[in-house]
Amino acid sequence: MSNSPWQRAAFSVGPLCMTAYGLIRLTDGEHGPGAAWSAGHLFFLTAVLCFVPVVLGLRRAAAAERGPGGRGLAAAGAVTALLGAATVVAQAGIDLVAGFLSDDREAMREIFRRVKSHAGVEPVVYTVGPLLFYAGLLLLLTQLAALRRTAAWRPLAVVAGIVATGLSLDLLPLAGLLFLLAFGPLGRQVEEADRRGLTATAASGR
């Protein structure tokens, strides 16, 4: 399966939407509810959804021309990232609904308190779950670097972005730019790898 132009663009659009979310967040002194909260989280949601084709493209690139063990490792990275992405989407959805239903920050806090009171919600949606997203992306990118299919500094840029968000959410714009640096050029590389794979498949079938 080759990349469409949209799938290739997702490698840049996802990090750019993450950067936009971080910049909007810096303008929102109250951190919701309101237009800034909703707009920021829509960018956040878009960013995560854009990473779905990114993950699938990275998996194809990491699995190409490898044995069962290598393909399994690539699949493990993709599944981990996609599971994490699902929890981040859930988090963004909860945040958007809470902002829509609330008149002030205190009302939002009450909604979050009630949501997190359900067993498993906090670790799955707010703590452990989102880490899987970053861990899966890093696993896929590290495999590509180990196979010398991409530059070794790209996983380091992702690690720097993850560390930045861990230090402070105010550093989200920086994290987004680091992700753009790491992932942006890979859309074209993955597309070219897909084309080579299709050509090889067609040649072998003759």
mmCIF file with all atom_site columns, C-alpha atoms in Angstrom:
data_model
loop_
_atom_site.group_PDB
_atom_site.id
_atom_site.type_symbol
_atom_site.label_atom_id
_atom_site.label_alt_id
_atom_site.label_comp_id
_atom_site.label_asym_id
_atom_site.label_entity_id
_atom_site.label_seq_id
_atom_site.pdbx_PDB_ins_code
_atom_site.Cartn_x
_atom_site.Cartn_y
_atom_site.Cartn_z
_atom_site.occupancy
_atom_site.B_iso_or_equiv
_atom_site.pdbx_formal_charge
_atom_site.auth_seq_id
_atom_site.auth_comp_id
_atom_site.auth_asym_id
_atom_site.auth_atom_id
_atom_site.pdbx_PDB_model_num
ATOM 1   C CA . MET A 1 1   ? 0.000   0.000   0.000   1.00 0.00 ? 1   MET A CA 1
ATOM 2   C CA . SER A 1 2   ? 1.602   3.297   -1.093  1.00 0.00 ? 2   SER A CA 1
ATOM 3   C CA . ASN A 1 3   ? 1.158   6.654   0.522   1.00 0.00 ? 3   ASN A CA 1
ATOM 4   C CA . SER A 1 4   ? -1.397  9.112   -0.802  1.00 0.00 ? 4   SER A CA 1
ATOM 5   C CA . PRO A 1 5   ? -0.405  12.808  -0.839  1.00 0.00 ? 5   PRO A CA 1
ATOM 6   C CA . TRP A 1 6   ? -2.403  13.216  2.380   1.00 0.00 ? 6   TRP A CA 1
ATOM 7   C CA . GLN A 1 7   ? -0.550  10.392  4.103   1.00 0.00 ? 7   GLN A CA 1
ATOM 8   C CA . ARG A 1 8   ? 2.763   11.936  3.094   1.00 0.00 ? 8   ARG A CA 1
ATOM 9   C CA . ALA A 1 9   ? 1.610   15.349  4.341   1.00 0.00 ? 9   ALA A CA 1
ATOM 10  C CA . ALA A 1 10  ? 0.589   13.848  7.698   1.00 0.00 ? 10  ALA A CA 1
ATOM 11  C CA . PHE A 1 11  ? 4.263   13.496  8.624   1.00 0.00 ? 11  PHE A CA 1
ATOM 12  C CA . SER A 1 12  ? 4.454   17.306  8.714   1.00 0.00 ? 12  SER A CA 1
ATOM 13  C CA . VAL A 1 13  ? 0.855   18.246  9.538   1.00 0.00 ? 13  VAL A CA 1
ATOM 14  C CA . GLY A 1 14  ? 0.818   16.202  12.760  1.00 0.00 ? 14  GLY A CA 1
ATOM 15  C CA . PRO A 1 15  ? 3.839   17.934  14.334  1.00 0.00 ? 15  PRO A CA 1
ATOM 16  C CA . LEU A 1 16  ? 2.641   21.337  13.071  1.00 0.00 ? 16  LEU A CA 1
ATOM 17  C CA . CYS A 1 17  ? -0.751  20.829  14.728  1.00 0.00 ? 17  CYS A CA 1
ATOM 18  C CA . MET A 1 18  ? 1.061   19.855  17.930  1.00 0.00 ? 18  MET A CA 1
ATOM 19  C CA . THR A 1 19  ? 3.028   23.099  17.711  1.00 0.00 ? 19  THR A CA 1
ATOM 20  C CA . ALA A 1 20  ? -0.177  25.083  17.102  1.00 0.00 ? 20  ALA A CA 1
ATOM 21  C CA . TYR A 1 21  ? -1.796  23.493  20.147  1.00 0.00 ? 21  TYR A CA 1
ATOM 22  C CA . GLY A 1 22  ? 1.186   24.452  22.281  1.00 0.00 ? 22  GLY A CA 1
ATOM 23  C CA . LEU A 1 23  ? 1.146   28.048  21.035  1.00 0.00 ? 23  LEU A CA 1
ATOM 24  C CA . ILE A 1 24  ? -2.598  28.418  21.624  1.00 0.00 ? 24  ILE A CA 1
ATOM 25  C CA . ARG A 1 25  ? -2.191  26.936  25.083  1.00 0.00 ? 25  ARG A CA 1
ATOM 26  C CA . LEU A 1 26  ? 0.354   29.641  25.944  1.00 0.00 ? 26  LEU A CA 1
ATOM 27  C CA . THR A 1 27  ? -2.253  32.310  25.166  1.00 0.00 ? 27  THR A CA 1
ATOM 28  C CA . ASP A 1 28  ? -4.846  30.683  27.434  1.00 0.00 ? 28  ASP A CA 1
ATOM 29  C CA . GLY A 1 29  ? -3.976  31.894  30.906  1.00 0.00 ? 29  GLY A CA 1
ATOM 30  C CA . GLU A 1 30  ? -6.979  30.204  32.494  1.00 0.00 ? 30  GLU A CA 1
ATOM 31  C CA . HIS A 1 31  ? -6.507  26.924  30.577  1.00 0.00 ? 31  HIS A CA 1
ATOM 32  C CA . GLY A 1 32  ? -10.175 26.684  29.736  1.00 0.00 ? 32  GLY A CA 1
ATOM 33  C CA . PRO A 1 33  ? -13.013 26.719  29.172  1.00 0.00 ? 33  PRO A CA 1
ATOM 34  C CA . GLY A 1 34  ? -13.399 28.975  26.149  1.00 0.00 ? 34  GLY A CA 1
ATOM 35  C CA . ALA A 1 35  ? -12.447 29.442  22.526  1.00 0.00 ? 35  ALA A CA 1
ATOM 36  C CA . ALA A 1 36  ? -8.706  28.991  23.123  1.00 0.00 ? 36  ALA A CA 1
ATOM 37  C CA . TRP A 1 37  ? -9.251  25.766  25.059  1.00 0.00 ? 37  TRP A CA 1
ATOM 38  C CA . SER A 1 38  ? -11.509 24.310  22.345  1.00 0.00 ? 38  SER A CA 1
ATOM 39  C CA . ALA A 1 39  ? -9.337  25.446  19.423  1.00 0.00 ? 39  ALA A CA 1
ATOM 40  C CA . GLY A 1 40  ? -6.183  24.174  21.070  1.00 0.00 ? 40  GLY A CA 1
ATOM 41  C CA . HIS A 1 41  ? -7.651  20.762  21.776  1.00 0.00 ? 41  HIS A CA 1
ATOM 42  C CA . LEU A 1 42  ? -9.014  20.476  18.246  1.00 0.00 ? 42  LEU A CA 1
ATOM 43  C CA . PHE A 1 43  ? -5.465  21.019  16.992  1.00 0.00 ? 43  PHE A CA 1
ATOM 44  C CA . PHE A 1 44  ? -4.287  18.462  19.564  1.00 0.00 ? 44  PHE A CA 1
ATOM 45  C CA . LEU A 1 45  ? -6.853  15.928  18.359  1.00 0.00 ? 45  LEU A CA 1
ATOM 46  C CA . THR A 1 46  ? -5.920  16.561  14.727  1.00 0.00 ? 46  THR A CA 1
ATOM 47  C CA . ALA A 1 47  ? -2.237  16.111  15.552  1.00 0.00 ? 47  ALA A CA 1
ATOM 48  C CA . VAL A 1 48  ? -2.800  12.687  17.087  1.00 0.00 ? 48  VAL A CA 1
ATOM 49  C CA . LEU A 1 49  ? -5.057  11.522  14.246  1.00 0.00 ? 49  LEU A CA 1
ATOM 50  C CA . CYS A 1 50  ? -2.401  12.605  11.739  1.00 0.00 ? 50  CYS A CA 1
ATOM 51  C CA . PHE A 1 51  ? 0.057   10.294  13.443  1.00 0.00 ? 51  PHE A CA 1
ATOM 52  C CA . VAL A 1 52  ? -2.046  7.222   12.560  1.00 0.00 ? 52  VAL A CA 1
ATOM 53  C CA . PRO A 1 53  ? -0.860  7.177   8.907   1.00 0.00 ? 53  PRO A CA 1
ATOM 54  C CA . VAL A 1 54  ? 2.601   8.147   10.168  1.00 0.00 ? 54  VAL A CA 1
ATOM 55  C CA . VAL A 1 55  ? 2.711   5.053   12.382  1.00 0.00 ? 55  VAL A CA 1
ATOM 56  C CA . LEU A 1 56  ? 1.481   2.804   9.575   1.00 0.00 ? 56  LEU A CA 1
ATOM 57  C CA . GLY A 1 57  ? 4.046   4.231   7.168   1.00 0.00 ? 57  GLY A CA 1
ATOM 58  C CA . LEU A 1 58  ? 6.866   3.786   9.658   1.00 0.00 ? 58  LEU A CA 1
ATOM 59  C CA . ARG A 1 59  ? 5.781   0.204   10.269  1.00 0.00 ? 59  ARG A CA 1
ATOM 60  C CA . ARG A 1 60  ? 5.920   -0.577  6.555   1.00 0.00 ? 60  ARG A CA 1
ATOM 61  C CA . ALA A 1 61  ? 9.356   1.010   6.261   1.00 0.00 ? 61  ALA A CA 1
ATOM 62  C CA . ALA A 1 62  ? 10.666  -0.821  9.344   1.00 0.00 ? 62  ALA A CA 1
ATOM 63  C CA . ALA A 1 63  ? 9.258   -4.189  8.214   1.00 0.00 ? 63  ALA A CA 1
ATOM 64  C CA . ALA A 1 64  ? 10.409  -4.058  4.597   1.00 0.00 ? 64  ALA A CA 1
ATOM 65  C CA . GLU A 1 65  ? 12.873  -6.768  3.553   1.00 0.00 ? 65  GLU A CA 1
ATOM 66  C CA . ARG A 1 66  ? 13.082  -8.222  7.081   1.00 0.00 ? 66  ARG A CA 1
ATOM 67  C CA . GLY A 1 67  ? 12.394  -11.663 8.470   1.00 0.00 ? 67  GLY A CA 1
ATOM 68  C CA . PRO A 1 68  ? 9.524   -12.649 10.755  1.00 0.00 ? 68  PRO A CA 1
ATOM 69  C CA . GLY A 1 69  ? 11.317  -11.337 13.848  1.00 0.00 ? 69  GLY A CA 1
ATOM 70  C CA . GLY A 1 70  ? 11.952  -7.933  12.304  1.00 0.00 ? 70  GLY A CA 1
ATOM 71  C CA . ARG A 1 71  ? 8.416   -7.658  10.981  1.00 0.00 ? 71  ARG A CA 1
ATOM 72  C CA . GLY A 1 72  ? 7.090   -8.651  14.391  1.00 0.00 ? 72  GLY A CA 1
ATOM 73  C CA . LEU A 1 73  ? 9.155   -5.958  16.087  1.00 0.00 ? 73  LEU A CA 1
ATOM 74  C CA . ALA A 1 74  ? 7.881   -3.370  13.617  1.00 0.00 ? 74  ALA A CA 1
ATOM 75  C CA . ALA A 1 75  ? 4.304   -4.522  14.246  1.00 0.00 ? 75  ALA A CA 1
ATOM 76  C CA . ALA A 1 76  ? 4.859   -4.303  18.021  1.00 0.00 ? 76  ALA A CA 1
ATOM 77  C CA . GLY A 1 77  ? 5.989   -0.698  17.672  1.00 0.00 ? 77  GLY A CA 1
ATOM 78  C CA . ALA A 1 78  ? 2.962   0.161   15.551  1.00 0.00 ? 78  ALA A CA 1
ATOM 79  C CA . VAL A 1 79  ? 0.461   -1.540  17.871  1.00 0.00 ? 79  VAL A CA 1
ATOM 80  C CA . THR A 1 80  ? 1.993   0.189   20.891  1.00 0.00 ? 80  THR A CA 1
ATOM 81  C CA . ALA A 1 81  ? 1.830   3.593   19.211  1.00 0.00 ? 81  ALA A CA 1
ATOM 82  C CA . LEU A 1 82  ? -1.743  3.098   18.001  1.00 0.00 ? 82  LEU A CA 1
ATOM 83  C CA . LEU A 1 83  ? -2.967  1.939   21.408  1.00 0.00 ? 83  LEU A CA 1
ATOM 84  C CA . GLY A 1 84  ? -1.362  5.005   22.935  1.00 0.00 ? 84  GLY A CA 1
ATOM 85  C CA . ALA A 1 85  ? -2.883  7.223   20.242  1.00 0.00 ? 85  ALA A CA 1
ATOM 86  C CA . ALA A 1 86  ? -6.335  5.856   21.091  1.00 0.00 ? 86  ALA A CA 1
ATOM 87  C CA . THR A 1 87  ? -5.920  6.881   24.733  1.00 0.00 ? 87  THR A CA 1
ATOM 88  C CA . VAL A 1 88  ? -4.734  10.361  23.713  1.00 0.00 ? 88  VAL A CA 1
ATOM 89  C CA . VAL A 1 89  ? -7.771  10.742  21.436  1.00 0.00 ? 89  VAL A CA 1
ATOM 90  C CA . ALA A 1 90  ? -9.960  9.778   24.386  1.00 0.00 ? 90  ALA A CA 1
ATOM 91  C CA . GLN A 1 91  ? -8.206  12.364  26.540  1.00 0.00 ? 91  GLN A CA 1
ATOM 92  C CA . ALA A 1 92  ? -8.690  15.097  23.939  1.00 0.00 ? 92  ALA A CA 1
ATOM 93  C CA . GLY A 1 93  ? -12.340 14.144  23.585  1.00 0.00 ? 93  GLY A CA 1
ATOM 94  C CA . ILE A 1 94  ? -12.918 14.334  27.338  1.00 0.00 ? 94  ILE A CA 1
ATOM 95  C CA . ASP A 1 95  ? -11.178 17.718  27.482  1.00 0.00 ? 95  ASP A CA 1
ATOM 96  C CA . LEU A 1 96  ? -13.293 19.085  24.616  1.00 0.00 ? 96  LEU A CA 1
ATOM 97  C CA . VAL A 1 97  ? -16.564 17.881  26.147  1.00 0.00 ? 97  VAL A CA 1
ATOM 98  C CA . ALA A 1 98  ? -15.581 19.216  29.578  1.00 0.00 ? 98  ALA A CA 1
ATOM 99  C CA . GLY A 1 99  ? -14.810 22.607  28.065  1.00 0.00 ? 99  GLY A CA 1
ATOM 100 C CA . PHE A 1 100 ? -18.109 22.675  26.187  1.00 0.00 ? 100 PHE A CA 1
ATOM 101 C CA . LEU A 1 101 ? -20.169 21.759  29.270  1.00 0.00 ? 101 LEU A CA 1
ATOM 102 C CA . SER A 1 102 ? -18.427 24.075  31.743  1.00 0.00 ? 102 SER A CA 1
ATOM 103 C CA . ASP A 1 103 ? -18.850 27.757  32.498  1.00 0.00 ? 103 ASP A CA 1
ATOM 104 C CA . ASP A 1 104 ? -15.586 28.111  34.396  1.00 0.00 ? 104 ASP A CA 1
ATOM 105 C CA . ARG A 1 105 ? -12.416 26.302  35.386  1.00 0.00 ? 105 ARG A CA 1
ATOM 106 C CA . GLU A 1 106 ? -13.916 25.035  38.642  1.00 0.00 ? 106 GLU A CA 1
ATOM 107 C CA . ALA A 1 107 ? -16.754 23.333  36.770  1.00 0.00 ? 107 ALA A CA 1
ATOM 108 C CA . MET A 1 108 ? -14.191 21.693  34.490  1.00 0.00 ? 108 MET A CA 1
ATOM 109 C CA . ARG A 1 109 ? -12.241 20.425  37.475  1.00 0.00 ? 109 ARG A CA 1
ATOM 110 C CA . GLU A 1 110 ? -15.399 18.810  38.811  1.00 0.00 ? 110 GLU A CA 1
ATOM 111 C CA . ILE A 1 111 ? -16.043 17.034  35.499  1.00 0.00 ? 111 ILE A CA 1
ATOM 112 C CA . PHE A 1 112 ? -12.440 15.795  35.392  1.00 0.00 ? 112 PHE A CA 1
ATOM 113 C CA . ARG A 1 113 ? -12.723 14.620  39.000  1.00 0.00 ? 113 ARG A CA 1
ATOM 114 C CA . ARG A 1 114 ? -15.841 12.606  38.195  1.00 0.00 ? 114 ARG A CA 1
ATOM 115 C CA . VAL A 1 115 ? -14.317 11.110  35.050  1.00 0.00 ? 115 VAL A CA 1
ATOM 116 C CA . LYS A 1 116 ? -11.123 10.100  36.844  1.00 0.00 ? 116 LYS A CA 1
ATOM 117 C CA . SER A 1 117 ? -13.098 8.583   39.718  1.00 0.00 ? 117 SER A CA 1
ATOM 118 C CA . HIS A 1 118 ? -13.944 5.613   37.481  1.00 0.00 ? 118 HIS A CA 1
ATOM 119 C CA . ALA A 1 119 ? -11.545 2.723   37.948  1.00 0.00 ? 119 ALA A CA 1
ATOM 120 C CA . GLY A 1 120 ? -8.721  2.622   35.408  1.00 0.00 ? 120 GLY A CA 1
ATOM 121 C CA . VAL A 1 121 ? -9.532  5.890   33.662  1.00 0.00 ? 121 VAL A CA 1
ATOM 122 C CA . GLU A 1 122 ? -6.649  7.919   35.070  1.00 0.00 ? 122 GLU A CA 1
ATOM 123 C CA . PRO A 1 123 ? -3.828  5.443   34.282  1.00 0.00 ? 123 PRO A CA 1
ATOM 124 C CA . VAL A 1 124 ? -5.261  4.432   30.908  1.00 0.00 ? 124 VAL A CA 1
ATOM 125 C CA . VAL A 1 125 ? -6.233  7.875   29.604  1.00 0.00 ? 125 VAL A CA 1
ATOM 126 C CA . TYR A 1 126 ? -3.971  10.292  31.476  1.00 0.00 ? 126 TYR A CA 1
ATOM 127 C CA . THR A 1 127 ? -0.751  8.622   32.579  1.00 0.00 ? 127 THR A CA 1
ATOM 128 C CA . VAL A 1 128 ? 0.347   5.221   31.242  1.00 0.00 ? 128 VAL A CA 1
ATOM 129 C CA . GLY A 1 129 ? -1.742  5.145   28.057  1.00 0.00 ? 129 GLY A CA 1
ATOM 130 C CA . PRO A 1 130 ? -0.339  8.297   26.428  1.00 0.00 ? 130 PRO A CA 1
ATOM 131 C CA . LEU A 1 131 ? 3.218   7.119   27.125  1.00 0.00 ? 131 LEU A CA 1
ATOM 132 C CA . LEU A 1 132 ? 2.568   4.136   24.850  1.00 0.00 ? 132 LEU A CA 1
ATOM 133 C CA . PHE A 1 133 ? 2.054   6.538   21.950  1.00 0.00 ? 133 PHE A CA 1
ATOM 134 C CA . TYR A 1 134 ? 5.503   8.054   22.362  1.00 0.00 ? 134 TYR A CA 1
ATOM 135 C CA . ALA A 1 135 ? 7.124   4.697   23.148  1.00 0.00 ? 135 ALA A CA 1
ATOM 136 C CA . GLY A 1 136 ? 5.740   3.143   19.965  1.00 0.00 ? 136 GLY A CA 1
ATOM 137 C CA . LEU A 1 137 ? 6.861   6.053   17.785  1.00 0.00 ? 137 LEU A CA 1
ATOM 138 C CA . LEU A 1 138 ? 10.314  5.887   19.323  1.00 0.00 ? 138 LEU A CA 1
ATOM 139 C CA . LEU A 1 139 ? 10.537  2.110   18.829  1.00 0.00 ? 139 LEU A CA 1
ATOM 140 C CA . LEU A 1 140 ? 9.674   2.409   15.140  1.00 0.00 ? 140 LEU A CA 1
ATOM 141 C CA . LEU A 1 141 ? 12.049  5.289   14.530  1.00 0.00 ? 141 LEU A CA 1
ATOM 142 C CA . THR A 1 142 ? 14.855  3.549   16.418  1.00 0.00 ? 142 THR A CA 1
ATOM 143 C CA . GLN A 1 143 ? 14.425  0.459   14.256  1.00 0.00 ? 143 GLN A CA 1
ATOM 144 C CA . LEU A 1 144 ? 14.733  2.573   11.102  1.00 0.00 ? 144 LEU A CA 1
ATOM 145 C CA . ALA A 1 145 ? 17.859  4.225   12.485  1.00 0.00 ? 145 ALA A CA 1
ATOM 146 C CA . ALA A 1 146 ? 19.374  0.854   13.453  1.00 0.00 ? 146 ALA A CA 1
ATOM 147 C CA . LEU A 1 147 ? 18.692  -0.404  9.928   1.00 0.00 ? 147 LEU A CA 1
ATOM 148 C CA . ARG A 1 148 ? 20.300  2.772   8.563   1.00 0.00 ? 148 ARG A CA 1
ATOM 149 C CA . ARG A 1 149 ? 17.092  3.659   6.776   1.00 0.00 ? 149 ARG A CA 1
ATOM 150 C CA . THR A 1 150 ? 17.016  7.039   8.473   1.00 0.00 ? 150 THR A CA 1
ATOM 151 C CA . ALA A 1 151 ? 19.450  9.285   10.324  1.00 0.00 ? 151 ALA A CA 1
ATOM 152 C CA . ALA A 1 152 ? 20.463  8.259   13.847  1.00 0.00 ? 152 ALA A CA 1
ATOM 153 C CA . TRP A 1 153 ? 19.702  11.732  15.220  1.00 0.00 ? 153 TRP A CA 1
ATOM 154 C CA . ARG A 1 154 ? 15.972  11.489  14.462  1.00 0.00 ? 154 ARG A CA 1
ATOM 155 C CA . PRO A 1 155 ? 15.120  9.253   17.464  1.00 0.00 ? 155 PRO A CA 1
ATOM 156 C CA . LEU A 1 156 ? 17.177  11.628  19.615  1.00 0.00 ? 156 LEU A CA 1
ATOM 157 C CA . ALA A 1 157 ? 15.053  14.560  18.416  1.00 0.00 ? 157 ALA A CA 1
ATOM 158 C CA . VAL A 1 158 ? 11.926  12.632  19.427  1.00 0.00 ? 158 VAL A CA 1
ATOM 159 C CA . VAL A 1 159 ? 13.413  11.879  22.849  1.00 0.00 ? 159 VAL A CA 1
ATOM 160 C CA . ALA A 1 160 ? 14.197  15.583  23.269  1.00 0.00 ? 160 ALA A CA 1
ATOM 161 C CA . GLY A 1 161 ? 10.586  16.437  22.386  1.00 0.00 ? 161 GLY A CA 1
ATOM 162 C CA . ILE A 1 162 ? 9.225   13.901  24.870  1.00 0.00 ? 162 ILE A CA 1
ATOM 163 C CA . VAL A 1 163 ? 11.518  15.226  27.594  1.00 0.00 ? 163 VAL A CA 1
ATOM 164 C CA . ALA A 1 164 ? 10.438  18.790  26.814  1.00 0.00 ? 164 ALA A CA 1
ATOM 165 C CA . THR A 1 165 ? 6.746   17.963  27.285  1.00 0.00 ? 165 THR A CA 1
ATOM 166 C CA . GLY A 1 166 ? 7.582   16.053  30.461  1.00 0.00 ? 166 GLY A CA 1
ATOM 167 C CA . LEU A 1 167 ? 9.369   19.072  31.901  1.00 0.00 ? 167 LEU A CA 1
ATOM 168 C CA . SER A 1 168 ? 6.546   21.494  31.130  1.00 0.00 ? 168 SER A CA 1
ATOM 169 C CA . LEU A 1 169 ? 3.522   21.641  28.849  1.00 0.00 ? 169 LEU A CA 1
ATOM 170 C CA . ASP A 1 170 ? 4.619   25.204  28.106  1.00 0.00 ? 170 ASP A CA 1
ATOM 171 C CA . LEU A 1 171 ? 7.381   23.589  26.020  1.00 0.00 ? 171 LEU A CA 1
ATOM 172 C CA . LEU A 1 172 ? 4.858   21.914  23.691  1.00 0.00 ? 172 LEU A CA 1
ATOM 173 C CA . PRO A 1 173 ? 5.683   24.310  20.808  1.00 0.00 ? 173 PRO A CA 1
ATOM 174 C CA . LEU A 1 174 ? 9.332   23.271  21.070  1.00 0.00 ? 174 LEU A CA 1
ATOM 175 C CA . ALA A 1 175 ? 8.339   19.596  21.207  1.00 0.00 ? 175 ALA A CA 1
ATOM 176 C CA . GLY A 1 176 ? 6.199   20.042  18.099  1.00 0.00 ? 176 GLY A CA 1
ATOM 177 C CA . LEU A 1 177 ? 9.091   21.579  16.199  1.00 0.00 ? 177 LEU A CA 1
ATOM 178 C CA . LEU A 1 178 ? 11.402  18.758  17.288  1.00 0.00 ? 178 LEU A CA 1
ATOM 179 C CA . PHE A 1 179 ? 8.840   16.233  16.068  1.00 0.00 ? 179 PHE A CA 1
ATOM 180 C CA . LEU A 1 180 ? 8.601   18.137  12.785  1.00 0.00 ? 180 LEU A CA 1
ATOM 181 C CA . LEU A 1 181 ? 12.375  17.952  12.444  1.00 0.00 ? 181 LEU A CA 1
ATOM 182 C CA . ALA A 1 182 ? 12.303  14.211  13.116  1.00 0.00 ? 182 ALA A CA 1
ATOM 183 C CA . PHE A 1 183 ? 9.236   13.168  11.122  1.00 0.00 ? 183 PHE A CA 1
ATOM 184 C CA . GLY A 1 184 ? 8.650   15.829  8.462   1.00 0.00 ? 184 GLY A CA 1
ATOM 185 C CA . PRO A 1 185 ? 11.079  14.518  5.801   1.00 0.00 ? 185 PRO A CA 1
ATOM 186 C CA . LEU A 1 186 ? 10.131  10.878  6.405   1.00 0.00 ? 186 LEU A CA 1
ATOM 187 C CA . GLY A 1 187 ? 6.851   11.137  4.498   1.00 0.00 ? 187 GLY A CA 1
ATOM 188 C CA . ARG A 1 188 ? 8.669   11.275  1.184   1.00 0.00 ? 188 ARG A CA 1
ATOM 189 C CA . GLN A 1 189 ? 11.149  8.582   2.258   1.00 0.00 ? 189 GLN A CA 1
ATOM 190 C CA . VAL A 1 190 ? 8.345   6.202   3.244   1.00 0.00 ? 190 VAL A CA 1
ATOM 191 C CA . GLU A 1 191 ? 6.532   6.914   -0.018  1.00 0.00 ? 191 GLU A CA 1
ATOM 192 C CA . GLU A 1 192 ? 9.669   6.108   -2.014  1.00 0.00 ? 192 GLU A CA 1
ATOM 193 C CA . ALA A 1 193 ? 10.161  2.893   -0.022  1.00 0.00 ? 193 ALA A CA 1
ATOM 194 C CA . ASP A 1 194 ? 6.552   1.915   -0.763  1.00 0.00 ? 194 ASP A CA 1
ATOM 195 C CA . ARG A 1 195 ? 7.121   2.480   -4.474  1.00 0.00 ? 195 ARG A CA 1
ATOM 196 C CA . ARG A 1 196 ? 10.250  0.332   -4.428  1.00 0.00 ? 196 ARG A CA 1
ATOM 197 C CA . GLY A 1 197 ? 8.312   -2.401  -2.646  1.00 0.00 ? 197 GLY A CA 1
ATOM 198 C CA . LEU A 1 198 ? 5.491   -2.289  -5.208  1.00 0.00 ? 198 LEU A CA 1
ATOM 199 C CA . THR A 1 199 ? 8.003   -2.393  -8.057  1.00 0.00 ? 199 THR A CA 1
ATOM 200 C CA . ALA A 1 200 ? 9.782   -5.386  -6.523  1.00 0.00 ? 200 ALA A CA 1
ATOM 201 C CA . THR A 1 201 ? 6.463   -7.184  -5.984  1.00 0.00 ? 201 THR A CA 1
ATOM 202 C CA . ALA A 1 202 ? 5.402   -6.561  -9.558  1.00 0.00 ? 202 ALA A CA 1
ATOM 203 C CA . ALA A 1 203 ? 8.773   -7.759  -10.870 1.00 0.00 ? 203 ALA A CA 1
ATOM 204 C CA . SER A 1 204 ? 8.644   -10.957 -8.808  1.00 0.00 ? 204 SER A CA 1
ATOM 205 C CA . GLY A 1 205 ? 5.182   -11.732 -10.134 1.00 0.00 ? 205 GLY A CA 1
ATOM 206 C CA . ARG A 1 206 ? 6.255   -11.719 -13.760 1.00 0.00 ? 206 ARG A CA 1
#
